[in-house]
Short mmCIF file of C-alpha atoms in Angstrom, two decimals:
data_model
loop_
_atom_site.label_atom_id
_atom_site.label_comp_id
_atom_site.label_asym_id
_atom_site.label_seq_id
_atom_site.Cartn_x
_atom_site.Cartn_y
_atom_site.Cartn_z
CA MET A 1214 -23.23 -29.60 -54.08
CA ASP A 1215 -22.30 -26.81 -56.46
CA ASP A 1216 -22.57 -28.06 -60.03
CA ALA A 1217 -20.49 -25.20 -61.40
CA PHE A 1218 -17.39 -26.97 -60.07
CA ALA A 1219 -16.01 -29.97 -61.93
CA LYS A 1220 -15.58 -33.10 -59.81
CA LEU A 1221 -12.13 -34.20 -60.84
CA PRO A 1222 -9.78 -37.04 -59.95
CA GLN A 1223 -6.29 -36.45 -58.60
CA PRO A 1224 -3.87 -34.95 -61.14
CA PRO A 1225 -2.33 -35.43 -63.58
CA TYR A 1226 -4.99 -34.72 -66.19
CA TYR A 1227 -5.38 -32.18 -68.98
CA ALA A 1228 -7.17 -28.82 -69.23
CA VAL A 1229 -8.36 -26.94 -72.31
CA ILE A 1230 -8.62 -23.27 -71.37
CA PHE A 1231 -10.87 -21.39 -73.79
CA SER A 1232 -11.12 -17.61 -73.36
CA SER A 1233 -13.49 -15.73 -75.60
CA ARG A 1234 -15.20 -12.43 -76.26
CA ARG A 1235 -18.73 -12.77 -77.59
CA ASN A 1236 -19.69 -10.40 -80.40
CA GLY A 1237 -23.09 -9.77 -78.84
CA GLU A 1238 -24.99 -11.44 -81.67
CA ASP A 1239 -27.32 -14.43 -81.66
CA ASP A 1240 -27.54 -15.01 -77.90
CA ALA A 1241 -30.24 -17.65 -78.28
CA GLY A 1242 -28.40 -19.64 -80.93
CA TYR A 1243 -25.13 -19.38 -79.06
CA GLY A 1244 -26.62 -20.43 -75.74
CA GLN A 1245 -28.33 -23.45 -77.25
CA ALA A 1246 -25.19 -24.55 -79.11
CA ALA A 1247 -22.94 -24.02 -76.08
CA GLN A 1248 -25.16 -26.20 -73.90
CA HIS A 1249 -25.35 -28.84 -76.61
CA MET A 1250 -21.54 -28.89 -76.91
CA VAL A 1251 -21.22 -29.40 -73.14
CA ASP A 1252 -23.74 -32.25 -73.29
CA LEU A 1253 -21.92 -33.81 -76.23
CA ALA A 1254 -18.47 -33.39 -74.66
CA SER A 1255 -19.73 -35.05 -71.48
CA GLN A 1256 -20.41 -38.20 -73.47
CA GLN A 1257 -16.90 -38.42 -74.94
CA PRO A 1258 -14.37 -40.96 -73.69
CA GLY A 1259 -11.88 -39.31 -71.36
CA PHE A 1260 -14.05 -36.30 -70.51
CA LEU A 1261 -13.66 -35.40 -66.82
CA GLY A 1262 -15.61 -32.18 -66.35
CA VAL A 1263 -16.07 -28.56 -67.35
CA GLU A 1264 -16.26 -25.18 -65.65
CA SER A 1265 -17.53 -22.12 -67.48
CA THR A 1266 -18.52 -18.54 -66.81
CA ARG A 1267 -19.07 -15.31 -68.71
CA GLY A 1268 -19.36 -11.77 -67.38
CA GLU A 1269 -21.84 -9.14 -68.43
CA ASP A 1270 -19.13 -7.63 -70.64
CA GLY A 1271 -19.19 -10.72 -72.90
CA PHE A 1272 -15.77 -12.02 -71.87
CA GLY A 1273 -15.89 -15.67 -70.84
CA ILE A 1274 -13.65 -18.51 -69.77
CA THR A 1275 -14.47 -22.20 -70.18
CA VAL A 1276 -12.09 -24.86 -68.90
CA SER A 1277 -12.76 -28.45 -69.89
CA TYR A 1278 -10.85 -31.29 -68.27
CA TRP A 1279 -9.72 -34.50 -69.95
CA GLU A 1280 -7.90 -37.69 -69.05
CA SER A 1281 -5.38 -37.45 -71.86
CA GLU A 1282 -4.23 -35.51 -74.89
CA ALA A 1283 -5.66 -38.29 -77.02
CA ALA A 1284 -9.12 -37.63 -75.56
CA ILE A 1285 -8.76 -33.92 -76.41
CA ALA A 1286 -7.67 -34.74 -79.96
CA ALA A 1287 -10.61 -37.10 -80.46
CA TRP A 1288 -13.08 -34.47 -79.25
CA ARG A 1289 -11.46 -31.91 -81.52
CA GLN A 1290 -12.13 -34.18 -84.47
CA HIS A 1291 -15.71 -34.95 -83.51
CA ALA A 1292 -17.69 -33.91 -86.62
CA GLU A 1293 -20.45 -31.94 -84.91
CA HIS A 1294 -17.98 -30.20 -82.62
CA ALA A 1295 -15.76 -29.23 -85.55
CA ALA A 1296 -18.74 -27.83 -87.47
CA THR A 1297 -19.95 -25.85 -84.45
CA ARG A 1298 -16.46 -24.42 -83.88
CA ALA A 1299 -16.25 -23.31 -87.49
CA TYR A 1300 -19.67 -21.68 -87.25
CA GLY A 1301 -18.79 -20.03 -83.94
CA ARG A 1302 -15.61 -18.48 -85.28
CA THR A 1303 -17.56 -16.33 -87.71
CA HIS A 1304 -20.89 -15.88 -85.95
CA TRP A 1305 -20.38 -15.68 -82.19
CA TYR A 1306 -16.88 -14.58 -81.26
CA GLN A 1307 -14.95 -11.38 -81.62
CA HIS A 1308 -11.77 -12.99 -80.31
CA TYR A 1309 -10.80 -16.27 -78.67
CA GLU A 1310 -7.71 -17.96 -77.28
CA LEU A 1311 -7.29 -21.65 -76.60
CA ARG A 1312 -4.59 -23.19 -74.44
CA VAL A 1313 -3.98 -26.86 -73.71
CA ALA A 1314 -2.30 -27.58 -70.40
CA LYS A 1315 -1.34 -30.50 -68.20
CA VAL A 1316 -2.65 -30.09 -64.65
CA GLU A 1317 0.03 -31.15 -62.21
CA ARG A 1318 -1.36 -30.07 -58.82
CA ALA A 1319 -4.81 -29.22 -57.50
CA TYR A 1320 -6.47 -28.31 -54.23
CA GLY A 1321 -9.62 -26.63 -53.09
CA LYS A 1322 -11.96 -25.89 -50.26
CA ARG A 1323 -15.69 -25.90 -49.85
CA ILE A 1324 -16.86 -23.86 -46.93
CA GLY A 1325 -19.11 -26.15 -44.91
CA GLN A 1326 -22.43 -25.41 -43.29
CA GLN A 1327 -20.79 -24.78 -39.96
CA HIS A 1328 -19.78 -21.29 -39.03
CA ILE A 1329 -16.08 -20.69 -39.36
CA THR A 1330 -14.91 -18.58 -36.49
CA GLN A 1331 -12.01 -16.21 -36.85
CA GLU A 1332 -10.07 -18.24 -34.33
CA ARG A 1333 -10.41 -21.36 -36.39
CA ALA A 1334 -9.62 -19.42 -39.55
CA ASP A 1335 -6.46 -18.10 -37.94
CA GLN A 1336 -5.51 -21.59 -36.87
CA ARG A 1337 -6.09 -22.85 -40.38
CA ARG A 1338 -3.97 -20.08 -41.79
CA ALA A 1339 -1.18 -20.98 -39.40
CA ASP A 1340 -1.48 -24.59 -40.51
CA GLU A 1341 -1.64 -24.01 -44.22
CA GLU A 1342 0.20 -20.88 -45.12
CA PRO A 1343 3.92 -20.74 -45.57
CA THR A 1344 5.24 -17.91 -43.44
CA SER A 1345 6.93 -15.10 -45.19
CA THR A 1346 9.00 -13.68 -42.38
CA MET B 1051 -6.90 -4.39 -78.44
CA ASP B 1052 -8.94 -6.28 -75.90
CA ASP B 1053 -7.32 -6.05 -72.49
CA ALA B 1054 -9.32 -8.96 -71.12
CA PHE B 1055 -6.99 -11.29 -73.05
CA ALA B 1056 -3.50 -11.95 -71.73
CA LYS B 1057 -0.69 -11.28 -74.21
CA LEU B 1058 1.42 -14.37 -73.78
CA PRO B 1059 4.64 -15.71 -75.28
CA GLN B 1060 4.81 -19.06 -77.03
CA PRO B 1061 4.37 -22.06 -74.71
CA PRO B 1062 5.57 -23.64 -72.57
CA TYR B 1063 4.54 -21.58 -69.54
CA TYR B 1064 2.40 -22.20 -66.47
CA ALA B 1065 -1.23 -21.48 -65.65
CA VAL B 1066 -2.92 -21.18 -62.25
CA ILE B 1067 -6.62 -21.87 -62.76
CA PHE B 1068 -8.68 -20.50 -59.86
CA SER B 1069 -12.42 -21.28 -59.85
CA SER B 1070 -14.53 -19.78 -57.11
CA ARG B 1071 -18.04 -19.15 -55.90
CA ARG B 1072 -18.48 -15.83 -54.13
CA ASN B 1073 -20.61 -15.87 -50.99
CA GLY B 1074 -22.32 -12.63 -51.99
CA GLU B 1075 -20.85 -10.63 -49.12
CA ASP B 1076 -18.61 -7.56 -49.11
CA ASP B 1077 -18.63 -6.81 -52.84
CA ALA B 1078 -16.79 -3.53 -52.39
CA GLY B 1079 -14.02 -4.99 -50.24
CA TYR B 1080 -13.66 -7.99 -52.50
CA GLY B 1081 -13.51 -5.93 -55.68
CA GLN B 1082 -10.88 -3.62 -54.27
CA ALA B 1083 -8.75 -6.48 -52.98
CA ALA B 1084 -9.07 -8.46 -56.21
CA GLN B 1085 -7.88 -5.51 -58.28
CA HIS B 1086 -5.04 -4.87 -55.86
CA MET B 1087 -3.93 -8.51 -56.10
CA VAL B 1088 -3.89 -8.29 -59.91
CA ASP B 1089 -1.81 -5.11 -59.71
CA LEU B 1090 0.57 -6.70 -57.24
CA ALA B 1091 0.87 -9.96 -59.21
CA SER B 1092 1.69 -7.96 -62.34
CA GLN B 1093 4.79 -6.64 -60.62
CA GLN B 1094 6.13 -10.08 -59.66
CA PRO B 1095 9.05 -11.65 -61.52
CA GLY B 1096 7.81 -14.25 -63.99
CA PHE B 1097 4.24 -12.94 -64.20
CA LEU B 1098 2.98 -13.19 -67.79
CA GLY B 1099 -0.67 -12.18 -67.66
CA VAL B 1100 -4.11 -12.86 -66.23
CA GLU B 1101 -7.63 -13.45 -67.52
CA SER B 1102 -10.62 -13.28 -65.22
CA THR B 1103 -14.40 -13.27 -65.36
CA ARG B 1104 -17.37 -13.86 -63.08
CA GLY B 1105 -20.99 -14.44 -63.99
CA GLU B 1106 -24.02 -12.92 -62.34
CA ASP B 1107 -24.43 -16.17 -60.37
CA GLY B 1108 -21.20 -15.47 -58.47
CA PHE B 1109 -19.19 -18.26 -60.10
CA GLY B 1110 -15.89 -17.01 -61.46
CA ILE B 1111 -12.71 -18.23 -63.13
CA THR B 1112 -9.36 -16.47 -63.00
CA VAL B 1113 -6.37 -17.86 -64.86
CA SER B 1114 -2.98 -16.31 -64.17
CA TYR B 1115 0.02 -17.17 -66.33
CA TRP B 1116 3.60 -17.51 -65.17
CA GLU B 1117 7.01 -18.26 -66.64
CA SER B 1118 7.84 -21.04 -64.20
CA GLU B 1119 6.70 -22.98 -61.16
CA ALA B 1120 9.28 -21.06 -59.16
CA ALA B 1121 7.52 -17.79 -60.04
CA ILE B 1122 4.19 -19.26 -58.88
CA ALA B 1123 5.76 -20.44 -55.62
CA ALA B 1124 7.29 -17.03 -54.97
CA TRP B 1125 3.97 -15.28 -55.54
CA ARG B 1126 2.25 -17.78 -53.28
CA GLN B 1127 4.64 -16.81 -50.50
CA HIS B 1128 4.29 -13.07 -51.02
CA ALA B 1129 3.22 -11.78 -47.59
CA GLU B 1130 0.37 -9.54 -48.69
CA HIS B 1131 -0.95 -12.15 -51.11
CA ALA B 1132 -0.87 -14.84 -48.41
CA ALA B 1133 -2.74 -12.59 -45.97
CA THR B 1134 -5.37 -11.69 -48.58
CA ARG B 1135 -5.88 -15.36 -49.49
CA ALA B 1136 -6.38 -16.24 -45.83
CA TYR B 1137 -8.89 -13.40 -45.43
CA GLY B 1138 -10.69 -14.36 -48.63
CA ARG B 1139 -11.13 -17.98 -47.61
CA THR B 1140 -13.35 -16.99 -44.70
CA HIS B 1141 -14.93 -13.76 -45.93
CA TRP B 1142 -15.50 -13.90 -49.67
CA TYR B 1143 -15.75 -17.45 -50.97
CA GLN B 1144 -18.23 -20.23 -50.54
CA HIS B 1145 -16.03 -22.68 -52.43
CA TYR B 1146 -12.87 -22.51 -54.51
CA GLU B 1147 -10.63 -24.84 -56.49
CA LEU B 1148 -7.09 -24.13 -57.63
CA ARG B 1149 -5.20 -26.06 -60.28
CA VAL B 1150 -1.64 -25.54 -61.46
CA ALA B 1151 -0.97 -26.60 -65.03
CA LYS B 1152 1.77 -26.45 -67.64
CA VAL B 1153 0.54 -24.96 -70.90
CA GLU B 1154 1.92 -26.96 -73.79
CA ARG B 1155 0.06 -25.58 -76.82
CA ALA B 1156 -1.85 -22.39 -77.58
CA TYR B 1157 -3.60 -20.72 -80.46
CA GLY B 1158 -6.20 -18.06 -80.98
CA LYS B 1159 -7.94 -15.74 -83.35
CA ARG B 1160 -8.99 -12.14 -83.24
CA ILE B 1161 -11.67 -11.33 -85.74
CA GLY B 1162 -10.42 -8.37 -87.75
CA GLN B 1163 -12.29 -5.30 -88.88
CA GLN B 1164 -12.85 -6.77 -92.30
CA HIS B 1165 -16.03 -8.65 -92.97
CA ILE B 1166 -15.52 -12.37 -93.06
CA THR B 1167 -17.61 -13.84 -95.81
CA GLN B 1168 -19.00 -17.32 -95.57
CA GLU B 1169 -16.88 -18.34 -98.51
CA ARG B 1170 -13.72 -17.31 -96.73
CA ALA B 1171 -14.92 -18.91 -93.53
CA ASP B 1172 -15.52 -22.16 -95.36
CA GLN B 1173 -12.08 -21.95 -96.92
CA ARG B 1174 -10.58 -21.35 -93.54
CA ARG B 1175 -12.44 -24.29 -92.12
CA ALA B 1176 -11.15 -26.46 -94.94
CA ASP B 1177 -7.64 -25.20 -94.21
CA GLU B 1178 -7.70 -25.57 -90.46
CA GLU B 1179 -10.06 -28.30 -89.45
CA PRO B 1180 -9.08 -31.92 -89.50
CA THR B 1181 -11.71 -33.79 -91.47
CA SER B 1182 -13.69 -36.37 -89.63
CA THR B 1183 -14.77 -38.57 -92.52
#
């Protein structure tokens, strides 16, 4: 199990893609608030999961997943979330972009414990990849 | 200007959300290939932009943006991209998830050079935030 990956149902569902550049200030306060927001979001109706990462350069992407646009709207209006967003805009971020999207297709692969030989990998490629010739 | 952020048109457009856990092997080869794929994608018809980041723990998110599903399908079938994906599945990743989504709404904010006073921030909050009372 890799908890960084959201465990999601089959599409369709909705994604909120939040890209941001931290301003380098108040790492402790930001970290605490970010974790608290994830905990709070997880308790909201319609929340499906979240994936988040940030590089050493301060640029980060967080994608939260929701059952419906109504669930996103309700979370947006959650009082503590709204207050934290307002605080974050002036204290933590240099720049951010937010995009709301409807996920239509999804697939993935977790490499198992077994060793994947090149032969099997080639076979899998033949099975899965559209040819381009 | 912050080149980490994609400069995108008004929605609608499409997003490919790729979450992955690196296996910690072949950093040099991976880095070179990843950059080459970004360069190559940028030349494809319908490519709009890309945002990407990876934390020190090896978990990363890359979101590429496209004009249409047809543009995504064409890029998926690009021979060099297909070969690199097949190689990456067995050599670079422990786990990955890919989701294709239609972006319906977007907004953002770049904090300007001017100092944002709390008074102005409060005013902005009053202007922008739906009240929750």
